[in-house]
Coordinates of C-alpha atoms in Angstrom, one line a residue:
M185 CA 8.4 -16.9 13.0
S186 CA 6.5 -15.3 16.4
Q187 CA 4.4 -18.3 16.3
S188 CA 7.3 -21.3 15.4
Y189 CA 6.3 -23.1 12.7
L190 CA 9.0 -23.1 10.9
N191 CA 11.5 -25.6 11.8
V192 CA 15.4 -25.0 10.7
G193 CA 18.2 -26.7 12.0
E194 CA 20.8 -24.5 13.4
N195 CA 22.4 -23.3 9.8
R196 CA 19.1 -21.8 8.6
E197 CA 18.0 -19.4 9.5
E198 CA 14.2 -18.6 10.2
T199 CA 13.3 -15.6 7.9
T200 CA 15.2 -18.0 4.9
E201 CA 13.2 -20.8 6.0
G202 CA 10.3 -18.4 5.9
R203 CA 11.0 -17.0 2.5
E204 CA 11.0 -19.7 0.4
I205 CA 8.2 -21.1 2.4
F206 CA 6.1 -18.0 1.6
N207 CA 7.1 -18.2 -2.5
K208 CA 6.2 -22.3 -2.8
L209 CA 2.2 -21.0 -1.5
V210 CA 2.8 -18.2 -4.2
M211 CA 3.4 -20.8 -6.5
R212 CA 0.1 -23.0 -5.4
C213 CA -1.6 -19.5 -6.0
F214 CA -2.9 -19.5 -2.4
F215 CA -2.1 -15.5 -3.2
Q216 CA -3.0 -13.2 -5.1
D217 CA -2.9 -9.0 -5.9
F218 CA 0.7 -9.2 -5.1
Q219 CA 2.2 -5.6 -3.6
K220 CA 5.8 -4.9 -4.2
D221 CA 8.1 -2.6 -3.0
A222 CA 9.5 0.2 -5.6
L223 CA 13.4 -0.1 -5.4
T224 CA 13.7 -4.0 -4.1
K225 CA 11.1 -5.6 -5.5
E226 CA 10.1 -8.2 -2.6
I227 CA 6.8 -8.3 -2.5
I228 CA 5.2 -7.2 0.4
G229 CA 1.9 -7.8 0.2
C230 CA -0.3 -10.2 -1.1
K231 CA -4.5 -11.5 -0.8
M232 CA -5.3 -14.9 0.0
H233 CA -8.3 -15.9 -2.7
D234 CA -11.7 -16.0 -1.0
T235 CA -11.6 -20.0 -1.1
V236 CA -8.9 -20.5 0.0
H237 CA -9.6 -18.4 2.9
D238 CA -12.7 -20.5 3.4
F239 CA -11.0 -23.7 3.2
V240 CA -8.8 -22.4 5.3
Q241 CA -10.6 -20.8 8.3
F242 CA -12.9 -24.0 8.2
L243 CA -9.6 -26.3 8.7
T244 CA -8.7 -24.2 11.9
Q245 CA -12.6 -23.2 13.1
N246 CA -12.4 -24.2 15.7
E247 CA -8.7 -22.8 16.8
C248 CA -9.1 -19.7 14.9
F249 CA -11.9 -16.4 15.0
T250 CA -12.9 -14.0 13.5
M251 CA -15.0 -10.7 15.7
E252 CA -17.1 -8.1 14.0
A253 CA -18.1 -4.8 17.1
T254 CA -21.4 -4.5 15.9
S255 CA -23.6 -0.9 15.4
T256 CA -25.0 -1.6 18.7
R257 CA -21.4 -1.9 20.8
G258 CA -21.9 -5.5 20.8
I259 CA -19.4 -7.9 19.8
E260 CA -20.5 -11.2 17.3
T261 CA -18.9 -14.0 15.8
S262 CA -17.4 -15.2 12.0
S263 CA -16.6 -18.3 11.3
A264 CA -16.1 -20.1 7.3
N265 CA -18.2 -22.3 7.8
D266 CA -20.9 -22.0 10.7
T267 CA -23.9 -20.5 10.4
T268 CA -25.5 -19.4 13.7
K269 CA -22.2 -17.8 15.0
P270 CA -21.0 -19.0 18.2
R271 CA -18.9 -17.5 21.0
P272 CA -15.3 -18.9 20.3
G273 CA -14.8 -21.3 23.2
D274 CA -11.4 -22.4 24.9
K275 CA -10.0 -23.0 22.1
V276 CA -9.3 -20.2 20.3
R277 CA -5.6 -19.7 20.0
H278 CA -5.9 -16.9 17.2
L279 CA -8.7 -14.1 17.6
T280 CA -9.0 -11.0 15.0
L281 CA -11.0 -8.2 16.3
M282 CA -12.3 -5.9 13.6
F283 CA -14.2 -2.4 13.6
A284 CA -13.8 -2.0 17.0
D285 CA -12.8 1.1 19.3
E286 CA -12.6 1.9 22.6
D287 CA -14.8 0.4 23.9
D288 CA -15.0 -3.2 22.4
F289 CA -12.3 -4.4 22.9
P290 CA -12.8 -7.7 24.2
S291 CA -11.5 -8.7 27.8
S292 CA -13.8 -11.2 28.5
I293 CA -15.3 -12.6 25.4
V294 CA -12.4 -15.1 25.3
N295 CA -10.4 -17.1 27.5
C296 CA -7.3 -14.3 27.0
E297 CA -4.6 -17.1 29.0
I298 CA -4.5 -19.1 26.1
L299 CA -4.7 -16.4 22.9
R300 CA -0.5 -17.0 20.7
T301 CA -2.2 -14.2 18.8
L302 CA -4.2 -10.5 19.6
A303 CA -5.0 -8.3 16.1
T304 CA -6.7 -5.5 15.4
F305 CA -8.6 -4.4 11.9
D306 CA -10.4 -1.1 10.7
S307 CA -10.3 -0.5 14.6
R308 CA -9.9 3.0 16.7
I309 CA -9.3 1.8 19.8
T310 CA -7.3 4.5 21.8
S311 CA -5.3 3.0 25.1
I312 CA -5.1 -0.8 25.5
D313 CA -6.6 -1.8 28.9
S314 CA -3.9 -3.2 31.5
N315 CA -5.8 -5.7 33.6
L316 CA -6.4 -7.4 29.5
I317 CA -2.9 -7.3 29.4
R318 CA -1.9 -9.0 31.9
R319 CA -4.2 -11.9 30.6
L320 CA -1.7 -12.6 28.3
K321 CA 0.3 -14.5 29.5
R322 CA 1.3 -16.9 26.1
L323 CA 0.3 -14.5 23.3
R324 CA 3.2 -14.6 20.8
T325 CA 2.1 -11.5 17.6
L326 CA 0.3 -8.6 18.7
N327 CA -0.5 -6.5 15.8
L328 CA -2.4 -3.1 16.8
S329 CA -1.5 -1.7 13.6
R330 CA -4.0 1.5 12.6
N331 CA -6.1 2.5 15.8
L332 CA -5.6 5.8 17.2
I333 CA -3.8 3.9 20.0
W334 CA -1.7 6.8 22.5
K335 CA 0.0 5.2 25.2
V336 CA 1.4 1.7 25.9
P337 CA 0.8 0.3 29.6
E338 CA 3.6 -1.0 31.5
E339 CA 2.1 -4.5 31.9
I340 CA 3.3 -4.9 28.2
G341 CA 6.8 -6.0 29.4
D342 CA 5.3 -9.2 31.2
L343 CA 4.2 -10.8 28.0
M344 CA 7.7 -13.0 28.0
H345 CA 6.2 -14.8 24.4
L346 CA 5.9 -11.7 22.8
R347 CA 8.0 -12.2 19.8
Y348 CA 5.8 -10.6 17.5
I349 CA 4.5 -6.6 17.3
D350 CA 2.8 -4.1 15.7
L351 CA 1.5 -0.9 16.5
S352 CA 2.4 1.0 13.2
R353 CA 0.5 3.1 11.9
N354 CA -0.3 5.0 15.6
F355 CA -0.4 8.4 14.3
V356 CA -0.7 9.7 18.5
L357 CA 2.2 7.2 20.2
R358 CA 4.7 9.8 21.6
E359 CA 6.2 7.0 22.8
L360 CA 7.1 3.3 24.1
P361 CA 7.6 1.9 27.7
D362 CA 10.7 1.2 29.3
S363 CA 9.2 -2.6 30.4
V364 CA 9.0 -3.4 26.4
C365 CA 12.7 -3.7 27.2
N366 CA 12.3 -7.1 29.1
L367 CA 11.2 -9.0 25.7
Y368 CA 13.8 -11.3 25.5
S369 CA 11.9 -12.8 23.1
L370 CA 10.7 -10.2 20.6
Q371 CA 12.1 -10.6 17.4
T372 CA 10.0 -7.6 15.8
L373 CA 9.7 -4.7 16.5
R374 CA 6.8 -2.0 13.6
L375 CA 7.0 1.4 14.9
D376 CA 5.6 2.4 10.7
G377 CA 4.3 5.6 10.6
C378 CA 4.4 6.7 14.6
E379 CA 4.0 9.6 13.5
Q380 CA 4.2 11.6 16.5
L381 CA 7.3 8.9 18.5
A382 CA 9.9 11.3 20.3
K383 CA 12.2 8.4 21.4
L384 CA 13.1 4.8 21.5
P385 CA 13.6 3.0 25.5
D386 CA 16.9 3.7 26.6
N387 CA 17.3 -0.4 27.1
M388 CA 16.9 -0.5 24.1
G389 CA 20.3 -3.6 23.6
K390 CA 18.6 -5.5 26.9
L391 CA 15.9 -7.2 23.4
I392 CA 18.4 -9.7 22.6
N393 CA 17.1 -11.9 20.1
L394 CA 15.6 -8.5 18.0
K395 CA 15.8 -9.2 14.7
H396 CA 14.1 -6.3 12.4
L397 CA 13.3 -2.9 14.0
H398 CA 11.3 -0.6 11.5
V399 CA 10.7 3.4 12.5
D400 CA 9.8 4.0 8.1
G401 CA 7.8 8.0 9.1
C402 CA 8.6 7.8 12.8
R403 CA 9.3 12.4 12.3
A404 CA 9.7 13.3 15.7
L405 CA 13.1 10.8 16.2
R406 CA 15.8 12.5 16.3
Y407 CA 18.0 9.4 18.2
L408 CA 18.5 5.6 18.5
P409 CA 19.3 4.2 21.5
K410 CA 22.5 3.7 22.3
G411 CA 22.8 -0.3 23.2
I412 CA 20.8 -0.3 19.4
G413 CA 24.9 -0.7 18.8
S414 CA 24.4 -4.1 21.0
I415 CA 21.9 -5.9 19.7
R416 CA 24.0 -8.8 17.3
N417 CA 21.1 -10.0 16.1
L418 CA 19.6 -7.3 14.5
R419 CA 19.0 -7.5 10.2
T420 CA 17.0 -4.8 9.4
L421 CA 17.2 -1.8 10.4
D422 CA 14.5 -0.4 8.4
W423 CA 14.3 3.6 7.2
L424 CA 15.8 6.6 9.5
H425 CA 13.1 9.2 8.4
L426 CA 13.3 12.4 10.0
A427 CA 12.4 15.2 8.6
H428 CA 11.4 17.2 11.0
L429 CA 15.2 18.2 12.8
D430 CA 15.3 21.3 14.7
D431 CA 18.8 22.8 14.1
D432 CA 19.5 24.4 17.5
V433 CA 18.6 21.1 19.4
V434 CA 21.7 21.0 21.3
F435 CA 22.9 16.7 22.9
D436 CA 26.0 16.2 25.2
Q437 CA 27.1 12.2 24.4
N438 CA 29.1 12.0 26.9
D439 CA 26.0 12.6 29.2
S440 CA 23.3 9.9 27.3
P441 CA 22.1 7.2 26.6
F442 CA 21.8 7.8 23.1
I443 CA 23.2 8.1 19.6
F444 CA 21.6 11.8 19.1
M445 CA 20.5 11.8 14.3
K446 CA 21.2 15.2 13.8
A447 CA 23.6 15.5 10.9
T448 CA 25.5 19.1 10.6
P449 CA 27.9 18.2 11.9
S450 CA 28.6 14.8 13.0
I451 CA 26.7 11.8 13.5
L452 CA 24.4 8.5 12.6
P453 CA 24.7 5.7 15.0
P454 CA 28.0 2.4 14.1
L455 CA 25.6 0.8 12.6
G456 CA 29.3 -1.1 10.9
K457 CA 29.4 -3.3 14.2
L458 CA 26.0 -5.1 13.9
P459 CA 27.5 -7.9 12.8
S460 CA 24.2 -9.9 11.4
L461 CA 22.8 -6.4 9.8
K462 CA 21.5 -7.4 6.4
V463 CA 19.1 -5.4 5.5
L464 CA 19.8 -0.5 5.8
K465 CA 17.2 1.7 4.7
L466 CA 18.8 4.8 5.6
R467 CA 15.4 8.3 4.2
G468 CA 14.7 11.8 4.0
I469 CA 17.0 12.6 6.8
F470 CA 17.6 15.6 5.2
R471 CA 20.1 17.0 7.3
L472 CA 22.9 14.1 6.7
E473 CA 25.8 15.6 4.5
E474 CA 28.4 12.6 4.8
I475 CA 28.5 9.0 5.4
G476 CA 31.5 8.4 7.8
G477 CA 34.6 6.4 9.4
E478 CA 31.6 6.4 12.6
F479 CA 28.4 5.0 11.2
F480 CA 31.4 2.2 9.9
G481 CA 32.5 1.4 13.4
V482 CA 35.9 0.9 11.6
E483 CA 38.4 1.2 14.6
E484 CA 42.3 -0.2 14.7
T485 CA 41.0 -3.2 15.9
S486 CA 38.4 -4.0 13.7
S487 CA 38.7 -6.7 11.1
S488 CA 35.2 -6.0 9.3
S489 CA 32.2 -4.0 9.5
F490 CA 28.5 -4.5 8.9
P491 CA 30.2 -8.5 7.5
S492 CA 26.9 -9.7 6.9
L493 CA 25.7 -6.6 5.0
E494 CA 22.9 -6.9 1.7
T495 CA 21.1 -4.6 1.2
L496 CA 22.0 -0.6 1.8
V497 CA 18.9 1.9 0.6
L498 CA 19.6 5.6 0.1
D499 CA 16.8 7.5 -0.6
Y500 CA 16.2 11.0 -0.6
L501 CA 19.5 12.9 1.3
R502 CA 19.4 15.4 -0.3
K503 CA 21.6 17.1 1.2
F504 CA 24.1 14.1 0.9
E505 CA 27.4 14.7 -0.3
K506 CA 30.4 13.0 1.6
W507 CA 30.8 8.9 2.0
E508 CA 34.3 7.8 3.3
L509 CA 35.2 5.1 5.1
G510 CA 36.7 8.0 6.9
R511 CA 39.8 7.3 9.4
A512 CA 40.5 4.4 8.8
E513 CA 41.5 5.9 4.1
A514 CA 43.6 7.7 5.9
E515 CA 45.7 5.6 7.6
D516 CA 49.5 5.6 6.6
S517 CA 49.4 2.7 3.5
C518 CA 51.8 0.6 5.7
N519 CA 49.4 0.1 8.2
S520 CA 48.1 -3.7 7.4
Q521 CA 46.0 -4.2 9.5
M522 CA 43.6 -1.8 9.1
K523 CA 43.8 -2.7 4.8
S524 CA 43.0 -5.9 6.2
I525 CA 39.2 -4.4 7.1
S526 CA 37.3 -5.9 5.0
I527 CA 33.7 -3.8 4.0
M528 CA 30.7 -5.0 3.1
P529 CA 31.7 -8.4 2.0
R530 CA 28.6 -9.9 1.9
L531 CA 27.0 -6.9 -0.1
S532 CA 24.8 -6.8 -3.7
S533 CA 21.7 -4.9 -4.1
L534 CA 22.6 -1.3 -4.1
Y535 CA 20.1 1.3 -3.9
I536 CA 21.2 5.5 -4.2
V537 CA 18.0 7.1 -5.1
A538 CA 17.5 11.7 -4.9
C539 CA 20.9 11.6 -4.0
H540 CA 21.4 15.4 -5.4
K541 CA 24.7 15.9 -3.8
L542 CA 26.5 12.4 -4.3
K543 CA 29.9 12.7 -6.2
E544 CA 31.5 9.9 -5.7
L545 CA 31.1 6.1 -3.7
P546 CA 33.5 5.1 -2.3
D547 CA 36.9 3.5 -3.2
F548 CA 36.3 0.4 -0.9
L549 CA 32.5 -0.5 -2.8
L550 CA 34.0 0.2 -6.4
Q551 CA 36.7 -1.9 -6.1
N552 CA 35.6 -4.8 -3.8
A553 CA 31.6 -4.9 -3.3
P554 CA 30.1 -8.0 -5.0
L555 CA 27.3 -6.1 -6.3
Q556 CA 24.9 -8.4 -8.3
N557 CA 21.5 -5.2 -8.0
L558 CA 22.6 -1.4 -8.5
L559 CA 20.3 1.2 -9.1
I560 CA 20.9 4.8 -9.6
R561 CA 18.4 7.3 -9.9
S562 CA 17.8 11.1 -10.1
C563 CA 21.5 11.7 -8.9
Y564 CA 22.8 14.6 -10.7
S565 CA 25.8 15.7 -9.5
L566 CA 27.1 11.6 -9.5
G567 CA 30.2 11.6 -11.8
S568 CA 31.3 9.0 -13.7
L569 CA 31.6 5.4 -12.8
P570 CA 34.4 2.7 -14.2
D571 CA 34.5 0.2 -16.6
E572 CA 35.8 -2.4 -14.6
F573 CA 32.6 -0.4 -11.9
I574 CA 30.1 -1.3 -13.9
S575 CA 31.1 -4.2 -16.0
P576 CA 30.3 -7.2 -14.2
I577 CA 27.3 -5.8 -12.0
P578 CA 24.2 -8.3 -13.2
N579 CA 21.1 -5.9 -12.9
V580 CA 22.0 -2.2 -13.4
S581 CA 19.7 0.7 -13.4
I582 CA 20.8 4.1 -14.0
I583 CA 18.4 7.5 -14.1
G584 CA 18.5 10.4 -14.9
S585 CA 21.6 10.9 -13.1
G586 CA 25.8 12.1 -14.8
V587 CA 27.0 8.8 -14.7
D588 CA 26.9 8.1 -19.1
P589 CA 24.4 6.0 -19.8
F590 CA 26.5 3.7 -22.3
I591 CA 29.7 1.6 -21.3
K592 CA 31.1 -0.5 -23.8
G593 CA 28.3 -0.4 -26.0
R594 CA 26.4 -1.2 -22.9
K595 CA 22.9 -0.1 -23.0
I596 CA 22.4 0.7 -19.5
D597 CA 18.0 1.5 -18.4
Y598 CA 18.6 5.4 -19.2
D599 CA 14.6 6.9 -19.6
P600 CA 14.8 10.9 -18.9
S601 CA 11.4 10.7 -18.8
E602 CA 11.0 9.2 -15.7
D603 CA 12.8 11.8 -13.5

């Protein structure tokens, strides 16, 4: 996506096209050693066969280079078909740096002005040179994951072609500069495992093309910018992990640009208003007690909530007890306008794991959700589910919960030893 390799029409999404291309390459044995998400079973990691890798490097030898930092803090290059390891020339578009620390970062060894991809692997970079950033005018993909970066320079906001940023697993990164909000072309922002990241920039709503936001494992993140609710292209909001909220935190919503994520009482962002959100995963929000009307973004003038949501994951919400639509359910049944509100009309996969106090599912879900996949695991307080809700679902797995594992002779997966 970030390199514009996907040729899609007006009615087709890049993510769908990219997934199909990837699956075709899988069928042709381009990849191996697959890693799958434990819940969704989607492929989240793989390897390329050495022979395939070498052949691809041969085909792209003038555009793709790997640099390895030596023990003397020098740089050497590698190419699949070149044993002399020449220095990369002016045609290099995609650069990978391996085994580097801060002093090894190449600011002059390549023509940075034409780079489209810059990535590091097995490196320990602590900061990014602002002078280098200024030269990366055509960069589209920036992968600096698993380093020790503690600060991102303001100059990153000048990279107007940047579409993909991966800063995940930089454990000492505390914040992003406000200039990140100037990256109007940005599609994907990965911040997984940035444990000390305490806030996101105020003006995130300016990222009008942002489609995927990953904040799994951002334990210090206590709120999301209110502007996130206006990112109409947002499709994935991956894990809100707020394990370390303090009881004495005070927050005034009227004076702050943030939506506070503290769950007692309260309040989740009105994510139901996001028209393009397809995947939502909430995990480890330990103080979350209920999901109500604020989360769905339901108002009297609303016609739908979560209109595009396809996958919902609720995982390890240990105090989560009440799940309802809220104000809309309390409305007079004669109010036809409120009755016509559509809630999660495209939800096909629902995964509820380790929500020990959840007692029942909301009525809108039991009556109307077009589910294809249902996983309920370790939800000990959850009562019986109607047969008319369970029976039409093709793939059902109920493990370690209060739900009857036998429904009209149909045996649902149930193995107490897995609890």
